[in-house]
Coordinates of N, CA, C and O in Angstrom, one line a residue:
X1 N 39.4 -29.8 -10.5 CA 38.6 -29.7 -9.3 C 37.8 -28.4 -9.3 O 38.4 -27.4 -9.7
X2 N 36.6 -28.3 -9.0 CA 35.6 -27.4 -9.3 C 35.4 -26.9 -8.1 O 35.2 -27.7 -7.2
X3 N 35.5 -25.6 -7.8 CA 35.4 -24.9 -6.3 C 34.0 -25.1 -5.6 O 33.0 -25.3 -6.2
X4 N 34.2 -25.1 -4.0 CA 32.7 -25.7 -3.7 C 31.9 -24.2 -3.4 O 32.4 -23.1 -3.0
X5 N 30.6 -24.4 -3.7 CA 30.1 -23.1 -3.4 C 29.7 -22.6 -1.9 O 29.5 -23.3 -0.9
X6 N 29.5 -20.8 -2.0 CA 29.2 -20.5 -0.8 C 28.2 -21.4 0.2 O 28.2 -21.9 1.3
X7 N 27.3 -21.3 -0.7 CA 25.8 -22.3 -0.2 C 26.4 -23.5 0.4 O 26.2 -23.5 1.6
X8 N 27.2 -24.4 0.0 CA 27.3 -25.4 -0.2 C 28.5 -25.4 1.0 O 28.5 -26.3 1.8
X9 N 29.3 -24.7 1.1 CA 29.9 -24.1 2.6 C 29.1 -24.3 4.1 O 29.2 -25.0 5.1
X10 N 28.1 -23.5 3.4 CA 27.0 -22.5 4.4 C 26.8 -24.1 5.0 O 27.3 -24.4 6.1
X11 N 26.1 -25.2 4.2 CA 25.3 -25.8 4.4 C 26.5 -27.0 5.3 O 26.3 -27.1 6.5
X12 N 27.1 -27.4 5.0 CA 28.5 -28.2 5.5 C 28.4 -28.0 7.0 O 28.2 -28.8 7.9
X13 N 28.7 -26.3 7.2 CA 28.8 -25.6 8.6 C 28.0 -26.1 9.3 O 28.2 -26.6 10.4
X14 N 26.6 -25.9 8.6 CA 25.6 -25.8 9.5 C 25.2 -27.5 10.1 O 24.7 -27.7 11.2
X15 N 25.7 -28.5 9.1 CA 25.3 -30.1 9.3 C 26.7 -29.8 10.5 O 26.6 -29.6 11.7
X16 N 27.4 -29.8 10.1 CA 28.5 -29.9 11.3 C 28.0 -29.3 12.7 O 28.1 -30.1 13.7
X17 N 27.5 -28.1 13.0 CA 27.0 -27.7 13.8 C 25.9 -28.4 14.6 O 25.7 -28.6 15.8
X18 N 25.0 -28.8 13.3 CA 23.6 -29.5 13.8 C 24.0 -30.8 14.3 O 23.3 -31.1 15.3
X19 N 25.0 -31.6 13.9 CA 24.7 -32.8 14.2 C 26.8 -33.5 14.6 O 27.4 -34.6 14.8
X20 N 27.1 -32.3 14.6 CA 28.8 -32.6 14.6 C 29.4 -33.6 13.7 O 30.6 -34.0 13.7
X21 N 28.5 -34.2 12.7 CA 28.9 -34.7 11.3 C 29.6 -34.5 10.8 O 29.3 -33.4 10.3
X22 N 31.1 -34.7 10.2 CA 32.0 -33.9 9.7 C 31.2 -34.5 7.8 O 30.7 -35.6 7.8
X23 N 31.2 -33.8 6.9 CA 31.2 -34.3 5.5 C 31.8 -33.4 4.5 O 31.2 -33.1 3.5
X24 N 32.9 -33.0 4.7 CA 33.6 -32.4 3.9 C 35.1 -31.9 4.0 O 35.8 -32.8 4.5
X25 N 35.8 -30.7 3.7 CA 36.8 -30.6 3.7 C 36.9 -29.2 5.0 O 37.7 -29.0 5.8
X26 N 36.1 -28.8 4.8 CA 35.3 -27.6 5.4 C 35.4 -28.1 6.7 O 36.3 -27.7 7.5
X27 N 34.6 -28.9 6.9 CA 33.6 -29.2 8.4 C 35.3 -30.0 8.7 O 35.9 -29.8 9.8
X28 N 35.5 -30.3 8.4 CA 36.8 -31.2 8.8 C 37.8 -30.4 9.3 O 38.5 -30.8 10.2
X29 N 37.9 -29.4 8.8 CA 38.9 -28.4 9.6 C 38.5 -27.8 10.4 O 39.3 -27.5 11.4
X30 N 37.2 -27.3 10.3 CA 35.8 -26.8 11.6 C 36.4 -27.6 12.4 O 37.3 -27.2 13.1
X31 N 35.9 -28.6 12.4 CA 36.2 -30.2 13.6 C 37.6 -29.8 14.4 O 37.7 -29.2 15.5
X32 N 38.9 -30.3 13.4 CA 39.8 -29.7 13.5 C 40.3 -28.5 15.1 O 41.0 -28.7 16.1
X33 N 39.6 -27.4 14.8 CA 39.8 -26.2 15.3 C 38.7 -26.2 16.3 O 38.8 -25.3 17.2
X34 N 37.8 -27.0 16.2 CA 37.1 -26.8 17.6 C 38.1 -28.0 18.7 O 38.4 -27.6 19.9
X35 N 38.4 -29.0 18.3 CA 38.9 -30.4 19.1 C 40.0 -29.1 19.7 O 39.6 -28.6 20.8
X36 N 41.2 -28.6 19.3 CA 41.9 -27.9 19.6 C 41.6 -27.2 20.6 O 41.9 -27.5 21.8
X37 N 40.7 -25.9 20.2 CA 40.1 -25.1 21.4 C 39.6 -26.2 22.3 O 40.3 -26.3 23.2
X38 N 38.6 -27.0 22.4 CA 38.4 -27.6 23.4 C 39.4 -28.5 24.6 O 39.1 -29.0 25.7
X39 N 40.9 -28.6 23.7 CA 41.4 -29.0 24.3 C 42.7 -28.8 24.9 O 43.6 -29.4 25.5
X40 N 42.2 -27.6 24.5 CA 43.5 -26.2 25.1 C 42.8 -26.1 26.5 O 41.6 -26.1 26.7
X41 N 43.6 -26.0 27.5 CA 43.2 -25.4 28.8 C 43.0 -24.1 28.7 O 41.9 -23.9 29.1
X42 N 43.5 -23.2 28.4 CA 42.9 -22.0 28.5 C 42.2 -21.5 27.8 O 41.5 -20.5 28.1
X43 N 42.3 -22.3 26.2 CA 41.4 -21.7 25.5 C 39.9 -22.2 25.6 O 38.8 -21.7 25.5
X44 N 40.3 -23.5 26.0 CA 38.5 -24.5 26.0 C 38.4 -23.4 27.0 O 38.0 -22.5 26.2
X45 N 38.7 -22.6 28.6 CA 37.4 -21.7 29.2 C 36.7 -20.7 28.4 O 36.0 -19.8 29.0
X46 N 36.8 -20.7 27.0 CA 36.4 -19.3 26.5 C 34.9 -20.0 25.4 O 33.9 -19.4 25.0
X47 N 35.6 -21.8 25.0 CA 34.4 -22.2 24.6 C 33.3 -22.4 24.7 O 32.8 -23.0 25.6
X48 N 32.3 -21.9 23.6 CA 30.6 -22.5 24.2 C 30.5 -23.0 23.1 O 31.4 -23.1 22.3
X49 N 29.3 -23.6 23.0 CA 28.9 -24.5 22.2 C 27.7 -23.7 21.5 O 27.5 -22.5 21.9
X50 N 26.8 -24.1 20.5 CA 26.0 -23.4 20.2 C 24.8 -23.4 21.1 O 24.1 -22.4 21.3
X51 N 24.4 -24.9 21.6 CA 23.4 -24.5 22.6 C 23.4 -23.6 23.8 O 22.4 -23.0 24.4
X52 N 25.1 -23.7 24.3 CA 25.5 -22.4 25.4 C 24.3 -20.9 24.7 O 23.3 -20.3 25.3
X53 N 24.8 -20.8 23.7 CA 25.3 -19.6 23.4 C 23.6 -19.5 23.1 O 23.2 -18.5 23.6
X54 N 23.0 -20.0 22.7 CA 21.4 -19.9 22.1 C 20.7 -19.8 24.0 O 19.9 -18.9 24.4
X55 N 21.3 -20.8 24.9 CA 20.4 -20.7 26.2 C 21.0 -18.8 26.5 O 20.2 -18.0 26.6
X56 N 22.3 -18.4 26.6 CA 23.1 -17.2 27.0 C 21.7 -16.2 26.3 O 21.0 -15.4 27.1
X57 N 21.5 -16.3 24.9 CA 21.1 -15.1 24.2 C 19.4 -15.6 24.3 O 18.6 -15.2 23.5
X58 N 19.0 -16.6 25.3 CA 17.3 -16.5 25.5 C 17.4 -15.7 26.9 O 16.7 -14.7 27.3
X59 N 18.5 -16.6 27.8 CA 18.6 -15.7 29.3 C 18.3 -14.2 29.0 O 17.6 -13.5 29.7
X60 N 18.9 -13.8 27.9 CA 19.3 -12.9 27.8 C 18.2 -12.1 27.3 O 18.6 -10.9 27.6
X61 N 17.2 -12.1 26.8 CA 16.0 -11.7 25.8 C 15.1 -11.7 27.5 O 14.8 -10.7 28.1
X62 N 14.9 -13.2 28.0 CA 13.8 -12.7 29.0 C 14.3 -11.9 29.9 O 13.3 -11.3 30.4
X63 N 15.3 -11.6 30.4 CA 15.8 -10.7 31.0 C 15.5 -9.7 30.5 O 14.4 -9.3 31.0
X64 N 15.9 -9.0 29.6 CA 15.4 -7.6 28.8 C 14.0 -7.6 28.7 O 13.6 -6.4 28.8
X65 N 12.9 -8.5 28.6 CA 11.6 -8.6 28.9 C 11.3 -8.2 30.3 O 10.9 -7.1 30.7
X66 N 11.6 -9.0 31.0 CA 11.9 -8.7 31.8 C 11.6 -6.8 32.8 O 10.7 -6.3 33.5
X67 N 12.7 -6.7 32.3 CA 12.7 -4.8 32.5 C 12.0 -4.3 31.7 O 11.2 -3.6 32.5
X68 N 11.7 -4.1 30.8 CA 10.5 -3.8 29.8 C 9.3 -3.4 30.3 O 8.7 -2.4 30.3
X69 N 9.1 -5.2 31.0 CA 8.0 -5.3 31.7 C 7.7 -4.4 32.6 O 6.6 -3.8 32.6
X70 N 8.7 -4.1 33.5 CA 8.3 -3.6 34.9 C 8.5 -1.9 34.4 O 7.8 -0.9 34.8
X71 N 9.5 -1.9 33.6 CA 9.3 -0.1 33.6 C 7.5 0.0 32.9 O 6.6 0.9 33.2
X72 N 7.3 -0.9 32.2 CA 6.0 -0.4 31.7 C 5.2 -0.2 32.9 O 4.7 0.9 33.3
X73 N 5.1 -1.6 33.6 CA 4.2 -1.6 34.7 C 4.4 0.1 35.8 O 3.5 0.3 36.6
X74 N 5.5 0.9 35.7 CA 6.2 1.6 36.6 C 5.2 2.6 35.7 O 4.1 3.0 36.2
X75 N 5.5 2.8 35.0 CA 4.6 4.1 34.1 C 2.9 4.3 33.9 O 2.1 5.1 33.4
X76 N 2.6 3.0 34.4 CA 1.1 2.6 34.5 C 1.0 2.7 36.2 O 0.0 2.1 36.7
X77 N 1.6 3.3 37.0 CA 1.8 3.3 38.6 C 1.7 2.3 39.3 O 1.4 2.3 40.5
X78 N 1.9 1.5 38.8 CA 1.6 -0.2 39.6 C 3.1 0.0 40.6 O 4.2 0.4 40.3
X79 N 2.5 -0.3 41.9 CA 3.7 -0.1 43.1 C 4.1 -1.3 42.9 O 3.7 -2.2 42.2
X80 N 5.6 -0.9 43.8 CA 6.3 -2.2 43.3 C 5.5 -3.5 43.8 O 5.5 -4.6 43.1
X81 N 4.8 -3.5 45.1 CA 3.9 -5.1 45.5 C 3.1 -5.4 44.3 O 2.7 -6.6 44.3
X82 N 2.8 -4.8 43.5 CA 1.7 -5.1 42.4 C 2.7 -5.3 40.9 O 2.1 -5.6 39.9
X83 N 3.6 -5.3 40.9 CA 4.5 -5.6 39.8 C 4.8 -6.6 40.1 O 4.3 -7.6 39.5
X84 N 5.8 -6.9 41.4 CA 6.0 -8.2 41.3 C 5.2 -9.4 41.4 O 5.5 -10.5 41.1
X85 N 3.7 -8.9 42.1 CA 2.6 -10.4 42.0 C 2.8 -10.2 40.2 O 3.3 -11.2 39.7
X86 N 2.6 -9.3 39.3 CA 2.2 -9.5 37.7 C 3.2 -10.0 37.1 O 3.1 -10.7 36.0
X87 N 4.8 -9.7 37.8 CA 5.7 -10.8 37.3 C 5.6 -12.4 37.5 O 6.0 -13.3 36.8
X88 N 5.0 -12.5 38.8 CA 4.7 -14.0 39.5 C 3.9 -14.9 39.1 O 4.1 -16.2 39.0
X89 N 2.5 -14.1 38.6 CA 1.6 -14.9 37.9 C 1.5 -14.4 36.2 O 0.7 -15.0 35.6
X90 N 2.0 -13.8 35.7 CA 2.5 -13.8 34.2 C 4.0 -14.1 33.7 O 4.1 -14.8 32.7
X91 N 4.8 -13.8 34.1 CA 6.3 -14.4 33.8 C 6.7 -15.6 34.2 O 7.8 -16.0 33.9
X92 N 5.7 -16.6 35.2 CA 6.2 -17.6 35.7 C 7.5 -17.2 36.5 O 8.6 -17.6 36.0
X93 N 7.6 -16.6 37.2 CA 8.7 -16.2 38.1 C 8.3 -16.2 39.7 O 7.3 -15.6 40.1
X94 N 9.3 -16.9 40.5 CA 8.7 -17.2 41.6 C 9.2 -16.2 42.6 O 10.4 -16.1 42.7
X95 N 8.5 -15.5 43.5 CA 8.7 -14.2 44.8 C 9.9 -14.2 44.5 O 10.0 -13.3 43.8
X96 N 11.4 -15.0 44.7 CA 12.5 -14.0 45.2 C 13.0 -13.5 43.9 O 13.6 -12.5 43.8
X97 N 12.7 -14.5 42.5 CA 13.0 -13.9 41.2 C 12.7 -12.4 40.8 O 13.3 -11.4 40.4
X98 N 10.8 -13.0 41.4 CA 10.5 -11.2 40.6 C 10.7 -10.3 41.3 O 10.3 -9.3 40.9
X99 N 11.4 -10.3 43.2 CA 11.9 -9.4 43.9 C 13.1 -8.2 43.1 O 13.2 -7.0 42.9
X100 N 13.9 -10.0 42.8 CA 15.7 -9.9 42.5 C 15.3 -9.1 40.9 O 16.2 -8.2 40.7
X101 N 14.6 -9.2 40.2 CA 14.1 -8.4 38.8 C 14.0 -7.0 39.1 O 14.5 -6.1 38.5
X102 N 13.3 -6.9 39.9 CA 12.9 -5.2 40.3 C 13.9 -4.0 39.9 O 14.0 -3.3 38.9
X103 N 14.5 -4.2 41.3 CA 15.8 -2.9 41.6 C 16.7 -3.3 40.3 O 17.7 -2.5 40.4
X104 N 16.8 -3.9 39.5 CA 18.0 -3.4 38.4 C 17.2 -2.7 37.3 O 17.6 -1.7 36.6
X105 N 16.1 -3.4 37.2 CA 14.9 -2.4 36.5 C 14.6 -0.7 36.5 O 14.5 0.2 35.6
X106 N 14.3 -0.8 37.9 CA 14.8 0.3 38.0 C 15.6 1.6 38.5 O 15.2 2.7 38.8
X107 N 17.0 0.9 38.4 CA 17.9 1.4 38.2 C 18.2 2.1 37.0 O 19.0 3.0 36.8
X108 N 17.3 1.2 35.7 CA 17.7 2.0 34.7 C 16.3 2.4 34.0 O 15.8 2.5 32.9
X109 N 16.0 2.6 34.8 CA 14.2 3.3 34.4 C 14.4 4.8 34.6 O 13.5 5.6 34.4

C-alpha cells in the first residue's frame, strides 16, 4: 500500500469541503468528525461551516474598512455629518448603519 501524498490530502479536504463529497479515507473521517460535532448538542453550538466562517471574516474586513474609512475621513476634517453622507453614498450603507459605524470608530481613533 503506497502512502497518499500531502497534495493529494490537501486536495481530498478541499473536494470534501467544496462539495461534502466524501472520496477517500481522509474525507471519510473528515465526514466522520464533522456529523459528530454537528450532532453533539453542545458541541454543534460551536460549529460553523465554511461559508459561516468566510461571511464572519468578510463582515469582518468591511467593518475594519469601515473605520479606516472614517478615521481617514476624521484626519481630512470632514465633520461627522459629512462622513456619514460619504459612508451613505460610497459604502452603500444606509443613515442608521453609517450613524451606528461612527462612535466605535472613533473610539479608537
Amino acid at each position: 500500500m503506497t502512502p497518499v501524498s500531502r497534495a493529494a490530502l490537501n486536495q481530498e479536504m478541499l473536494t470534501y469541503f467544496n462539495t461534502g463529497t466524501v472520496t477517500g479515507k481522509f474525507s471519510a473521517a473528515l465526514d466522520r468528525a464533522v456529523r459528530e460535532v454537528k450532532n453533539d448538542a453542545k458541541k454543534g453550538e460551536n460549529y460553523m461551516t465554511i461559508e459561516e466562517y468566510a461571511a464572519r471574516q468578510s463582515a469582518y474586513a468591511r467593518e475594519e474598512e469601515r473605520m479606516e474609512t472614517i478615521k481617514g475621513l476624521v484626519k481630512l476634517n470632514f465633520t461627522k455629518e459629512q462622513i456619514i453622507d460619504f459612508l451613505v453614498q460610497n459604502l452603500n450603507l444606509d443613515q442608521q448603519e453609517a450613524s451606528q459605524a461612527y462612535n466605535p470608530a472613533m473610539a479608537t481613533a
